[in-house]
Structures are given as structure tokens and as C-alpha cells.
Amino acid sequence: QVQLVESGGGLVQPGGSLRLSCAASGSISRINVMGWYRQATGEERQLVAIMSRGGSTNYADSVKDRFTVSRDEDKNTVQLQMNNLKPDDTAVYYCNAVGVWTTTTFYNGQYWGKGTLVTVSS
């Protein structure tokens, strides 16, 4: 079965940096789109940054000058480098994958990781 596992969350002071990683496991041949969403307490889950196989990216306006998404398509991993973090960045960050081909199946929907908590506070 396909699974997404995030790592790298934690507590950081405002202005600091964190790097999140996500690894997709399973008999995966390719993934169309991978990236990150986040959900703050009491709010809906929102897009942070995603990247397609062709390298196209889509960032939330609130993070595009501070965050960078990258992928290793051969390893089926995606990273999120977060710089100049703000308290408003505090949220659970979820890895996301859309359009996953395995050796036997294709799923055109979305997979989600369980999330990793990022807390930006003094």
C-alpha cells in the first residue's frame, strides 16, 4: 500500500528555519504531483506548496518568498525548506500526493500523510 510519512517538524523561534521531508513508500513507479498542505488549529487545511513531475510549482502567497519545495522523483520524496518562519506558520503540515502509479495500479486521487507539527514561538 502507498503511504506518505512526514518528518522534520518541531519547535522553532520566529525567524528560524526548518526543513520538512516526506517519503512515499510502496511499489511506486511515479507520482504526478507532490507537495505540502497545512492546517492550523480551528482552520481548514490549505495549500502551502506543490510541485508537478515537470517541475512546475504552486505556492501560497503567504509563503512564496520564504518557502521552497523540492522533489526527488526517483526516490519519491518531497521536501519543504521553510525560512524566516512566523508564528502564523504554526500548523500541522501534511504531505500530499496526487496521481500515483504503482506496479499494478493507478490512483488519480489524493494520498495524505499523517502530518508533522510545526510550532513557531518564542
PDB file of C-alpha atoms in Angstrom:
ATOM      1  CA  GLN A   1       0.000   0.000   0.000  1.00  0.00           C
ATOM      2  CA  VAL A   2       1.113   3.553  -0.663  1.00  0.00           C
ATOM      3  CA  GLN A   3       1.993   5.564   2.416  1.00  0.00           C
ATOM      4  CA  LEU A   4       3.324   9.074   2.963  1.00  0.00           C
ATOM      5  CA  VAL A   5       5.439   9.767   6.039  1.00  0.00           C
ATOM      6  CA  GLU A   6       6.492  13.268   7.083  1.00  0.00           C
ATOM      7  CA  SER A   7       9.429  14.250   9.252  1.00  0.00           C
ATOM      8  CA  GLY A   8      11.243  17.374  10.362  1.00  0.00           C
ATOM      9  CA  GLY A   9       8.624  19.230  12.352  1.00  0.00           C
ATOM     10  CA  GLY A  10       9.319  20.772  15.713  1.00  0.00           C
ATOM     11  CA  LEU A  11       9.569  23.959  17.733  1.00  0.00           C
ATOM     12  CA  VAL A  12      11.404  26.918  16.242  1.00  0.00           C
ATOM     13  CA  GLN A  13      11.689  30.595  17.130  1.00  0.00           C
ATOM     14  CA  PRO A  14      10.339  33.306  14.848  1.00  0.00           C
ATOM     15  CA  GLY A  15      12.833  33.989  12.091  1.00  0.00           C
ATOM     16  CA  GLY A  16      14.217  30.487  12.264  1.00  0.00           C
ATOM     17  CA  SER A  17      14.222  27.714   9.697  1.00  0.00           C
ATOM     18  CA  LEU A  18      13.032  24.151   9.379  1.00  0.00           C
ATOM     19  CA  ARG A  19      13.211  21.581   6.633  1.00  0.00           C
ATOM     20  CA  LEU A  20      10.388  19.098   6.259  1.00  0.00           C
ATOM     21  CA  SER A  21      10.718  15.836   4.387  1.00  0.00           C
ATOM     22  CA  CYS A  22       8.190  13.360   3.097  1.00  0.00           C
ATOM     23  CA  ALA A  23       8.811   9.892   1.754  1.00  0.00           C
ATOM     24  CA  ALA A  24       6.270   7.935  -0.248  1.00  0.00           C
ATOM     25  CA  SER A  25       6.555   4.204   0.180  1.00  0.00           C
ATOM     26  CA  GLY A  26       5.128   1.315  -1.779  1.00  0.00           C
ATOM     27  CA  SER A  27       5.728  -0.180  -5.186  1.00  0.00           C
ATOM     28  CA  ILE A  28       5.598   3.259  -6.787  1.00  0.00           C
ATOM     29  CA  SER A  29       6.507   3.899 -10.384  1.00  0.00           C
ATOM     30  CA  ARG A  30       5.794   7.619 -10.480  1.00  0.00           C
ATOM     31  CA  ILE A  31       3.824  10.380  -8.778  1.00  0.00           C
ATOM     32  CA  ASN A  32       2.243  13.222 -10.708  1.00  0.00           C
ATOM     33  CA  VAL A  33       2.153  15.913  -8.022  1.00  0.00           C
ATOM     34  CA  MET A  34       3.691  16.034  -4.559  1.00  0.00           C
ATOM     35  CA  GLY A  35       3.724  18.796  -2.014  1.00  0.00           C
ATOM     36  CA  TRP A  36       2.580  20.218   1.263  1.00  0.00           C
ATOM     37  CA  TYR A  37      -0.568  21.497   2.897  1.00  0.00           C
ATOM     38  CA  ARG A  38      -1.041  22.784   6.415  1.00  0.00           C
ATOM     39  CA  GLN A  39      -3.829  23.124   8.911  1.00  0.00           C
ATOM     40  CA  ALA A  40      -3.767  25.450  11.876  1.00  0.00           C
ATOM     41  CA  THR A  41      -5.954  24.853  14.898  1.00  0.00           C
ATOM     42  CA  GLY A  42      -9.536  25.803  14.140  1.00  0.00           C
ATOM     43  CA  GLU A  43      -8.841  26.416  10.455  1.00  0.00           C
ATOM     44  CA  GLU A  44      -9.236  24.483   7.224  1.00  0.00           C
ATOM     45  CA  ARG A  45      -6.383  22.715   5.517  1.00  0.00           C
ATOM     46  CA  GLN A  46      -4.730  24.933   2.919  1.00  0.00           C
ATOM     47  CA  LEU A  47      -2.131  24.556   0.209  1.00  0.00           C
ATOM     48  CA  VAL A  48       1.434  25.515   1.072  1.00  0.00           C
ATOM     49  CA  ALA A  49       3.484  24.401  -1.922  1.00  0.00           C
ATOM     50  CA  ILE A  50       3.255  21.664  -4.535  1.00  0.00           C
ATOM     51  CA  MET A  51       5.392  20.522  -7.456  1.00  0.00           C
ATOM     52  CA  SER A  52       4.471  18.501 -10.525  1.00  0.00           C
ATOM     53  CA  ARG A  53       6.683  15.976 -12.316  1.00  0.00           C
ATOM     54  CA  GLY A  54       7.556  18.621 -14.857  1.00  0.00           C
ATOM     55  CA  GLY A  55       8.876  20.915 -12.139  1.00  0.00           C
ATOM     56  CA  SER A  56       6.031  23.411 -12.076  1.00  0.00           C
ATOM     57  CA  THR A  57       5.275  24.771  -8.621  1.00  0.00           C
ATOM     58  CA  ASN A  58       2.388  26.422  -6.883  1.00  0.00           C
ATOM     59  CA  TYR A  59       2.903  28.350  -3.647  1.00  0.00           C
ATOM     60  CA  ALA A  60       0.574  30.031  -1.261  1.00  0.00           C
ATOM     61  CA  ASP A  61       1.107  33.777  -1.437  1.00  0.00           C
ATOM     62  CA  SER A  62       1.912  33.884   2.259  1.00  0.00           C
ATOM     63  CA  VAL A  63       4.941  31.598   1.891  1.00  0.00           C
ATOM     64  CA  LYS A  64       6.299  32.041  -1.642  1.00  0.00           C
ATOM     65  CA  ASP A  65       9.099  34.402  -0.584  1.00  0.00           C
ATOM     66  CA  ARG A  66      10.167  32.204   2.318  1.00  0.00           C
ATOM     67  CA  PHE A  67       9.474  28.548   1.498  1.00  0.00           C
ATOM     68  CA  THR A  68      10.903  26.334  -1.223  1.00  0.00           C
ATOM     69  CA  VAL A  69       9.524  22.979  -2.302  1.00  0.00           C
ATOM     70  CA  SER A  70      11.718  20.391  -3.990  1.00  0.00           C
ATOM     71  CA  ARG A  71      11.356  16.800  -5.143  1.00  0.00           C
ATOM     72  CA  ASP A  72      13.422  13.765  -5.873  1.00  0.00           C
ATOM     73  CA  GLU A  73      11.220  11.997  -8.391  1.00  0.00           C
ATOM     74  CA  ASP A  74      13.383   8.875  -8.443  1.00  0.00           C
ATOM     75  CA  LYS A  75      13.172   8.469  -4.669  1.00  0.00           C
ATOM     76  CA  ASN A  76       9.545   9.641  -4.449  1.00  0.00           C
ATOM     77  CA  THR A  77      10.359  12.217  -1.816  1.00  0.00           C
ATOM     78  CA  VAL A  78       9.426  15.850  -1.389  1.00  0.00           C
ATOM     79  CA  GLN A  79      10.961  18.498   0.866  1.00  0.00           C
ATOM     80  CA  LEU A  80       9.878  21.870   2.147  1.00  0.00           C
ATOM     81  CA  GLN A  81      12.565  24.323   3.168  1.00  0.00           C
ATOM     82  CA  MET A  82      10.998  26.914   5.445  1.00  0.00           C
ATOM     83  CA  ASN A  83      12.920  30.103   6.202  1.00  0.00           C
ATOM     84  CA  ASN A  84      12.060  33.200   8.213  1.00  0.00           C
ATOM     85  CA  LEU A  85       9.301  31.370   9.998  1.00  0.00           C
ATOM     86  CA  LYS A  86       6.483  33.331  11.569  1.00  0.00           C
ATOM     87  CA  PRO A  87       4.045  32.460  14.354  1.00  0.00           C
ATOM     88  CA  ASP A  88       1.303  32.295  11.710  1.00  0.00           C
ATOM     89  CA  ASP A  89       3.174  29.369  10.154  1.00  0.00           C
ATOM     90  CA  THR A  90       2.313  27.265  13.200  1.00  0.00           C
ATOM     91  CA  ALA A  91       0.284  24.332  11.916  1.00  0.00           C
ATOM     92  CA  VAL A  92       0.277  20.647  11.214  1.00  0.00           C
ATOM     93  CA  TYR A  93       1.968  20.165   7.862  1.00  0.00           C
ATOM     94  CA  TYR A  94       0.692  17.347   5.682  1.00  0.00           C
ATOM     95  CA  CYS A  95       2.435  15.686   2.799  1.00  0.00           C
ATOM     96  CA  ASN A  96       0.241  15.263  -0.258  1.00  0.00           C
ATOM     97  CA  ALA A  97       0.489  13.200  -3.415  1.00  0.00           C
ATOM     98  CA  VAL A  98      -1.845  13.232  -6.405  1.00  0.00           C
ATOM     99  CA  GLY A  99      -1.859  10.713  -9.213  1.00  0.00           C
ATOM    100  CA  VAL A 100       0.192   7.746  -8.006  1.00  0.00           C
ATOM    101  CA  TRP A 101       1.241   4.911 -10.309  1.00  0.00           C
ATOM    102  CA  THR A 102       2.351   1.644  -8.766  1.00  0.00           C
ATOM    103  CA  THR A 103       3.491  -1.509 -10.483  1.00  0.00           C
ATOM    104  CA  THR A 104      -0.093  -2.754 -10.582  1.00  0.00           C
ATOM    105  CA  THR A 105      -2.456   0.171 -10.035  1.00  0.00           C
ATOM    106  CA  PHE A 106      -3.077   3.843 -10.668  1.00  0.00           C
ATOM    107  CA  TYR A 107      -4.899   6.180  -8.325  1.00  0.00           C
ATOM    108  CA  ASN A 108      -5.907   9.569  -9.679  1.00  0.00           C
ATOM    109  CA  GLY A 109      -6.999  10.864  -6.286  1.00  0.00           C
ATOM    110  CA  GLN A 110      -5.002  12.143  -3.335  1.00  0.00           C
ATOM    111  CA  TYR A 111      -2.878  10.495  -0.676  1.00  0.00           C
ATOM    112  CA  TRP A 112      -2.139  12.185   2.634  1.00  0.00           C
ATOM    113  CA  GLY A 113       0.443  11.726   5.329  1.00  0.00           C
ATOM    114  CA  LYS A 114      -0.491  11.868   8.984  1.00  0.00           C
ATOM    115  CA  GLY A 115       1.148  15.255   9.425  1.00  0.00           C
ATOM    116  CA  THR A 116       4.032  16.779  11.349  1.00  0.00           C
ATOM    117  CA  LEU A 117       3.594  19.662  13.773  1.00  0.00           C
ATOM    118  CA  VAL A 118       5.488  22.906  13.262  1.00  0.00           C
ATOM    119  CA  THR A 119       5.325  25.372  16.135  1.00  0.00           C
ATOM    120  CA  VAL A 120       6.819  28.837  15.717  1.00  0.00           C
ATOM    121  CA  SER A 121       7.054  30.541  19.079  1.00  0.00           C
ATOM    122  CA  SER A 122       9.442  32.291  21.425  1.00  0.00           C
TER     123      SER A 122
END
